[in-house]
mmCIF file with all atom_site columns, C-alpha atoms and ligand atoms in Angstrom:
data_model
loop_
_atom_site.group_PDB
_atom_site.id
_atom_site.type_symbol
_atom_site.label_atom_id
_atom_site.label_alt_id
_atom_site.label_comp_id
_atom_site.label_asym_id
_atom_site.label_entity_id
_atom_site.label_seq_id
_atom_site.pdbx_PDB_ins_code
_atom_site.Cartn_x
_atom_site.Cartn_y
_atom_site.Cartn_z
_atom_site.occupancy
_atom_site.B_iso_or_equiv
_atom_site.pdbx_formal_charge
_atom_site.auth_seq_id
_atom_site.auth_comp_id
_atom_site.auth_asym_id
_atom_site.auth_atom_id
_atom_site.pdbx_PDB_model_num
ATOM   1   C  CA  . MET K 1 1   ? -55.355 -22.462 20.883 1.00 81.00 ? 1   MET K CA  1
ATOM   2   C  CA  . ASN K 1 2   ? -58.011 -21.680 23.470 1.00 92.00 ? 2   ASN K CA  1
ATOM   3   C  CA  . ILE K 1 3   ? -57.463 -20.870 27.120 1.00 94.00 ? 3   ILE K CA  1
ATOM   4   C  CA  . PHE K 1 4   ? -57.922 -24.485 28.198 1.00 95.00 ? 4   PHE K CA  1
ATOM   5   C  CA  . GLU K 1 5   ? -55.348 -25.763 25.741 1.00 95.00 ? 5   GLU K CA  1
ATOM   6   C  CA  . ALA K 1 6   ? -52.949 -22.925 26.564 1.00 95.00 ? 6   ALA K CA  1
ATOM   7   C  CA  . VAL K 1 7   ? -53.118 -23.558 30.298 1.00 97.00 ? 7   VAL K CA  1
ATOM   8   C  CA  . LYS K 1 8   ? -52.824 -27.327 30.003 1.00 96.00 ? 8   LYS K CA  1
ATOM   9   C  CA  . ALA K 1 9   ? -49.868 -27.007 27.650 1.00 95.00 ? 9   ALA K CA  1
ATOM   10  C  CA  . ALA K 1 10  ? -48.055 -24.531 29.877 1.00 96.00 ? 10  ALA K CA  1
ATOM   11  C  CA  . VAL K 1 11  ? -48.791 -25.694 33.421 1.00 97.00 ? 11  VAL K CA  1
ATOM   12  C  CA  . PRO K 1 12  ? -48.051 -29.210 34.672 1.00 97.00 ? 12  PRO K CA  1
ATOM   13  C  CA  . VAL K 1 13  ? -50.564 -30.383 37.279 1.00 97.00 ? 13  VAL K CA  1
ATOM   14  C  CA  . ARG K 1 14  ? -47.756 -30.978 39.705 1.00 97.00 ? 14  ARG K CA  1
ATOM   15  C  CA  . GLN K 1 15  ? -46.438 -27.427 39.314 1.00 97.00 ? 15  GLN K CA  1
ATOM   16  C  CA  . ALA K 1 16  ? -49.897 -25.988 39.864 1.00 97.00 ? 16  ALA K CA  1
ATOM   17  C  CA  . ALA K 1 17  ? -50.327 -28.090 42.992 1.00 97.00 ? 17  ALA K CA  1
ATOM   18  C  CA  . GLU K 1 18  ? -47.057 -26.822 44.406 1.00 97.00 ? 18  GLU K CA  1
ATOM   19  C  CA  . HIS K 1 19  ? -47.956 -23.266 43.454 1.00 97.00 ? 19  HIS K CA  1
ATOM   20  C  CA  . TYR K 1 20  ? -51.190 -23.582 45.421 1.00 97.00 ? 20  TYR K CA  1
ATOM   21  C  CA  . GLY K 1 21  ? -49.446 -24.840 48.520 1.00 96.00 ? 21  GLY K CA  1
ATOM   22  C  CA  . LEU K 1 22  ? -49.389 -28.618 48.251 1.00 97.00 ? 22  LEU K CA  1
ATOM   23  C  CA  . LYS K 1 23  ? -46.185 -30.286 49.304 1.00 96.00 ? 23  LYS K CA  1
ATOM   24  C  CA  . VAL K 1 24  ? -45.419 -32.707 46.504 1.00 97.00 ? 24  VAL K CA  1
ATOM   25  C  CA  . SER K 1 25  ? -42.885 -35.418 47.156 1.00 97.00 ? 25  SER K CA  1
ATOM   26  C  CA  . ARG K 1 26  ? -40.168 -36.397 44.742 1.00 95.00 ? 26  ARG K CA  1
ATOM   27  C  CA  . ASN K 1 27  ? -42.255 -39.249 43.376 1.00 95.00 ? 27  ASN K CA  1
ATOM   28  C  CA  . GLY K 1 28  ? -45.249 -36.997 42.729 1.00 97.00 ? 28  GLY K CA  1
ATOM   29  C  CA  . MET K 1 29  ? -47.354 -37.822 45.771 1.00 98.00 ? 29  MET K CA  1
ATOM   30  C  CA  . ALA K 1 30  ? -49.091 -35.227 47.928 1.00 98.00 ? 30  ALA K CA  1
ATOM   31  C  CA  . CYS K 1 31  ? -51.727 -35.057 50.621 1.00 97.00 ? 31  CYS K CA  1
ATOM   32  C  CA  . CYS K 1 32  ? -55.050 -34.713 48.839 1.00 97.00 ? 32  CYS K CA  1
ATOM   33  C  CA  . PRO K 1 33  ? -56.804 -31.356 49.339 1.00 96.00 ? 33  PRO K CA  1
ATOM   34  C  CA  . PHE K 1 34  ? -60.152 -32.883 48.380 1.00 97.00 ? 34  PHE K CA  1
ATOM   35  C  CA  . HIS K 1 35  ? -60.584 -35.152 51.360 1.00 97.00 ? 35  HIS K CA  1
ATOM   36  C  CA  . ASN K 1 36  ? -59.176 -35.388 54.871 1.00 97.00 ? 36  ASN K CA  1
ATOM   37  C  CA  . ASP K 1 37  ? -55.889 -36.931 53.868 1.00 96.00 ? 37  ASP K CA  1
ATOM   38  C  CA  . ARG K 1 38  ? -53.248 -37.639 56.492 1.00 94.00 ? 38  ARG K CA  1
ATOM   39  C  CA  . HIS K 1 39  ? -51.054 -39.790 54.293 1.00 95.00 ? 39  HIS K CA  1
ATOM   40  C  CA  . PRO K 1 40  ? -50.258 -38.703 50.740 1.00 97.00 ? 40  PRO K CA  1
ATOM   41  C  CA  . SER K 1 41  ? -52.851 -40.302 48.471 1.00 98.00 ? 41  SER K CA  1
ATOM   42  C  CA  . LEU K 1 42  ? -52.776 -37.869 45.592 1.00 98.00 ? 42  LEU K CA  1
ATOM   43  C  CA  . LYS K 1 43  ? -50.659 -38.794 42.595 1.00 98.00 ? 43  LYS K CA  1
ATOM   44  C  CA  . LEU K 1 44  ? -49.608 -35.880 40.401 1.00 97.00 ? 44  LEU K CA  1
ATOM   45  C  CA  . ASN K 1 45  ? -48.285 -36.209 36.878 1.00 93.00 ? 45  ASN K CA  1
ATOM   46  C  CA  . GLU K 1 46  ? -47.573 -33.645 34.203 1.00 91.00 ? 46  GLU K CA  1
ATOM   47  C  CA  . GLU K 1 47  ? -51.017 -33.953 32.677 1.00 94.00 ? 47  GLU K CA  1
ATOM   48  C  CA  . TYR K 1 48  ? -53.375 -35.287 35.307 1.00 96.00 ? 48  TYR K CA  1
ATOM   49  C  CA  . PHE K 1 49  ? -53.914 -36.055 38.973 1.00 98.00 ? 49  PHE K CA  1
ATOM   50  C  CA  . PHE K 1 50  ? -55.537 -39.012 40.677 1.00 98.00 ? 50  PHE K CA  1
ATOM   51  C  CA  . CYS K 1 51  ? -56.379 -39.603 44.326 1.00 98.00 ? 51  CYS K CA  1
ATOM   52  C  CA  . PHE K 1 52  ? -56.222 -43.162 45.608 1.00 98.00 ? 52  PHE K CA  1
ATOM   53  C  CA  . GLY K 1 53  ? -58.204 -42.084 48.662 1.00 97.00 ? 53  GLY K CA  1
ATOM   54  C  CA  . CYS K 1 54  ? -61.262 -40.305 47.354 1.00 97.00 ? 54  CYS K CA  1
ATOM   55  C  CA  . GLY K 1 55  ? -60.997 -40.940 43.616 1.00 97.00 ? 55  GLY K CA  1
ATOM   56  C  CA  . ALA K 1 56  ? -60.630 -37.287 42.604 1.00 97.00 ? 56  ALA K CA  1
ATOM   57  C  CA  . LYS K 1 57  ? -59.033 -37.030 39.203 1.00 97.00 ? 57  LYS K CA  1
ATOM   58  C  CA  . GLY K 1 58  ? -58.644 -34.720 36.237 1.00 98.00 ? 58  GLY K CA  1
ATOM   59  C  CA  . ASP K 1 59  ? -56.305 -32.331 34.521 1.00 98.00 ? 59  ASP K CA  1
ATOM   60  C  CA  . VAL K 1 60  ? -54.739 -29.119 35.776 1.00 98.00 ? 60  VAL K CA  1
ATOM   61  C  CA  . ILE K 1 61  ? -57.937 -27.163 35.153 1.00 98.00 ? 61  ILE K CA  1
ATOM   62  C  CA  . ASP K 1 62  ? -60.034 -29.709 37.034 1.00 98.00 ? 62  ASP K CA  1
ATOM   63  C  CA  . PHE K 1 63  ? -57.539 -29.442 39.858 1.00 98.00 ? 63  PHE K CA  1
ATOM   64  C  CA  . ALA K 1 64  ? -57.866 -25.669 40.211 1.00 98.00 ? 64  ALA K CA  1
ATOM   65  C  CA  . ALA K 1 65  ? -61.625 -25.848 39.707 1.00 98.00 ? 65  ALA K CA  1
ATOM   66  C  CA  . GLN K 1 66  ? -62.062 -28.334 42.543 1.00 96.00 ? 66  GLN K CA  1
ATOM   67  C  CA  . MET K 1 67  ? -59.510 -26.652 44.776 1.00 96.00 ? 67  MET K CA  1
ATOM   68  C  CA  . PHE K 1 68  ? -61.125 -23.216 44.558 1.00 96.00 ? 68  PHE K CA  1
ATOM   69  C  CA  . ASP K 1 69  ? -64.697 -24.269 43.750 1.00 97.00 ? 69  ASP K CA  1
ATOM   70  C  CA  . LEU K 1 70  ? -64.617 -22.605 40.350 1.00 98.00 ? 70  LEU K CA  1
ATOM   71  C  CA  . SER K 1 71  ? -66.064 -23.421 36.965 1.00 98.00 ? 71  SER K CA  1
ATOM   72  C  CA  . SER K 1 72  ? -63.668 -24.889 34.439 1.00 97.00 ? 72  SER K CA  1
ATOM   73  C  CA  . TYR K 1 73  ? -63.447 -21.577 32.630 1.00 97.00 ? 73  TYR K CA  1
ATOM   74  C  CA  . GLU K 1 74  ? -62.827 -19.623 35.833 1.00 97.00 ? 74  GLU K CA  1
ATOM   75  C  CA  . ALA K 1 75  ? -60.173 -22.131 36.841 1.00 98.00 ? 75  ALA K CA  1
ATOM   76  C  CA  . ALA K 1 76  ? -58.429 -21.781 33.486 1.00 97.00 ? 76  ALA K CA  1
ATOM   77  C  CA  . GLN K 1 77  ? -58.497 -18.006 33.841 1.00 96.00 ? 77  GLN K CA  1
ATOM   78  C  CA  . ARG K 1 78  ? -57.052 -18.201 37.326 1.00 97.00 ? 78  ARG K CA  1
ATOM   79  C  CA  . LEU K 1 79  ? -54.248 -20.514 36.209 1.00 97.00 ? 79  LEU K CA  1
ATOM   80  C  CA  . ALA K 1 80  ? -53.509 -18.265 33.257 1.00 97.00 ? 80  ALA K CA  1
ATOM   81  C  CA  . ALA K 1 81  ? -53.283 -15.262 35.578 1.00 96.00 ? 81  ALA K CA  1
ATOM   82  C  CA  . ASP K 1 82  ? -51.192 -17.030 38.207 1.00 97.00 ? 82  ASP K CA  1
ATOM   83  C  CA  . PHE K 1 83  ? -48.741 -18.446 35.683 1.00 96.00 ? 83  PHE K CA  1
ATOM   84  C  CA  . GLY K 1 84  ? -48.528 -15.419 33.413 1.00 95.00 ? 84  GLY K CA  1
ATOM   85  C  CA  . ILE K 1 85  ? -50.074 -17.071 30.381 1.00 93.00 ? 85  ILE K CA  1
ATOM   86  C  CA  . SER K 1 86  ? -51.357 -14.755 27.691 1.00 82.00 ? 86  SER K CA  1
ATOM   87  C  CA  . THR K 1 87  ? -54.896 -15.656 26.703 1.00 70.00 ? 87  THR K CA  1
ATOM   88  C  CA  . GLN K 1 88  ? -55.665 -12.859 24.291 1.00 68.00 ? 88  GLN K CA  1
ATOM   89  C  CA  . PRO K 1 89  ? -57.157 -14.254 21.079 1.00 62.00 ? 89  PRO K CA  1
ATOM   90  C  CA  . GLY K 1 90  ? -54.686 -14.275 18.234 1.00 58.00 ? 90  GLY K CA  1
ATOM   91  C  CA  . GLN K 1 91  ? -51.667 -13.790 20.428 1.00 54.00 ? 91  GLN K CA  1
ATOM   92  C  CA  . THR K 1 92  ? -48.872 -16.216 20.917 1.00 53.00 ? 92  THR K CA  1
ATOM   93  C  CA  . VAL K 1 93  ? -49.004 -17.912 24.250 1.00 55.00 ? 93  VAL K CA  1
ATOM   94  C  CA  . VAL K 1 94  ? -46.157 -16.753 26.410 1.00 58.00 ? 94  VAL K CA  1
ATOM   95  C  CA  . VAL K 1 95  ? -44.772 -19.465 28.629 1.00 59.00 ? 95  VAL K CA  1
ATOM   96  C  CA  . PRO K 1 96  ? -42.816 -18.053 31.535 1.00 60.00 ? 96  PRO K CA  1
ATOM   97  C  CA  . PRO K 1 97  ? -39.206 -19.216 31.748 1.00 60.00 ? 97  PRO K CA  1
ATOM   98  C  CA  . GLN K 1 98  ? -38.593 -22.067 34.124 1.00 58.00 ? 98  GLN K CA  1
ATOM   99  C  CA  . THR K 1 99  ? -37.559 -20.606 37.421 1.00 54.00 ? 99  THR K CA  1
ATOM   100 C  CA  . GLN K 1 100 ? -34.725 -22.357 39.107 1.00 51.00 ? 100 GLN K CA  1
ATOM   101 C  CA  . ALA K 1 101 ? -36.797 -23.463 42.034 1.00 50.00 ? 101 ALA K CA  1
ATOM   102 C  CA  . THR K 1 102 ? -34.613 -24.636 44.827 1.00 53.00 ? 102 THR K CA  1
ATOM   103 C  CA  . SER K 1 103 ? -36.213 -26.099 47.882 1.00 51.00 ? 103 SER K CA  1
ATOM   104 C  CA  . HIS K 1 104 ? -38.738 -23.752 49.355 1.00 53.00 ? 104 HIS K CA  1
ATOM   105 C  CA  . PRO K 1 105 ? -38.931 -23.319 53.085 1.00 56.00 ? 105 PRO K CA  1
ATOM   106 C  CA  . ALA K 1 106 ? -41.692 -25.512 54.374 1.00 56.00 ? 106 ALA K CA  1
ATOM   107 C  CA  . VAL K 1 107 ? -45.112 -23.898 54.283 1.00 57.00 ? 107 VAL K CA  1
ATOM   108 C  CA  . SER K 1 108 ? -46.386 -23.761 57.788 1.00 57.00 ? 108 SER K CA  1
ATOM   109 C  CA  . GLY K 1 109 ? -49.607 -25.656 57.918 1.00 54.00 ? 109 GLY K CA  1
ATOM   110 C  CA  . GLY K 1 110 ? -52.415 -25.386 60.370 1.00 54.00 ? 110 GLY K CA  1
HETATM 111 ZN ZN1 . ZN  N 2 .   ? -58.552 -37.416 47.918 1.00 78.96 ? 1   ZN  N ZN1 1
#
């Protein structure tokens, strides 16, 4: 399993989006970070995202890459670091235990 496979298997797109500050509604919609979105246009699933406003789409690695202007490999590395995924060759991928995430206090926006 390479770093891309490990990250995609361990990190749902929706969880990554929330980790990076998007407020995702119960039905998986969020305001798109890739265009000036005032009404949630971004649909987030386990495996991919799609924006009805600007057409941005991809998997969790594409999401981080576009969000932070990284290459795919850099994005995978960042996700692995942020979610505690072991990417050493030959090692078993360690998936962090699901944290019992209750409702976070609202992130104060600009
Ligand atoms: Zn968009």
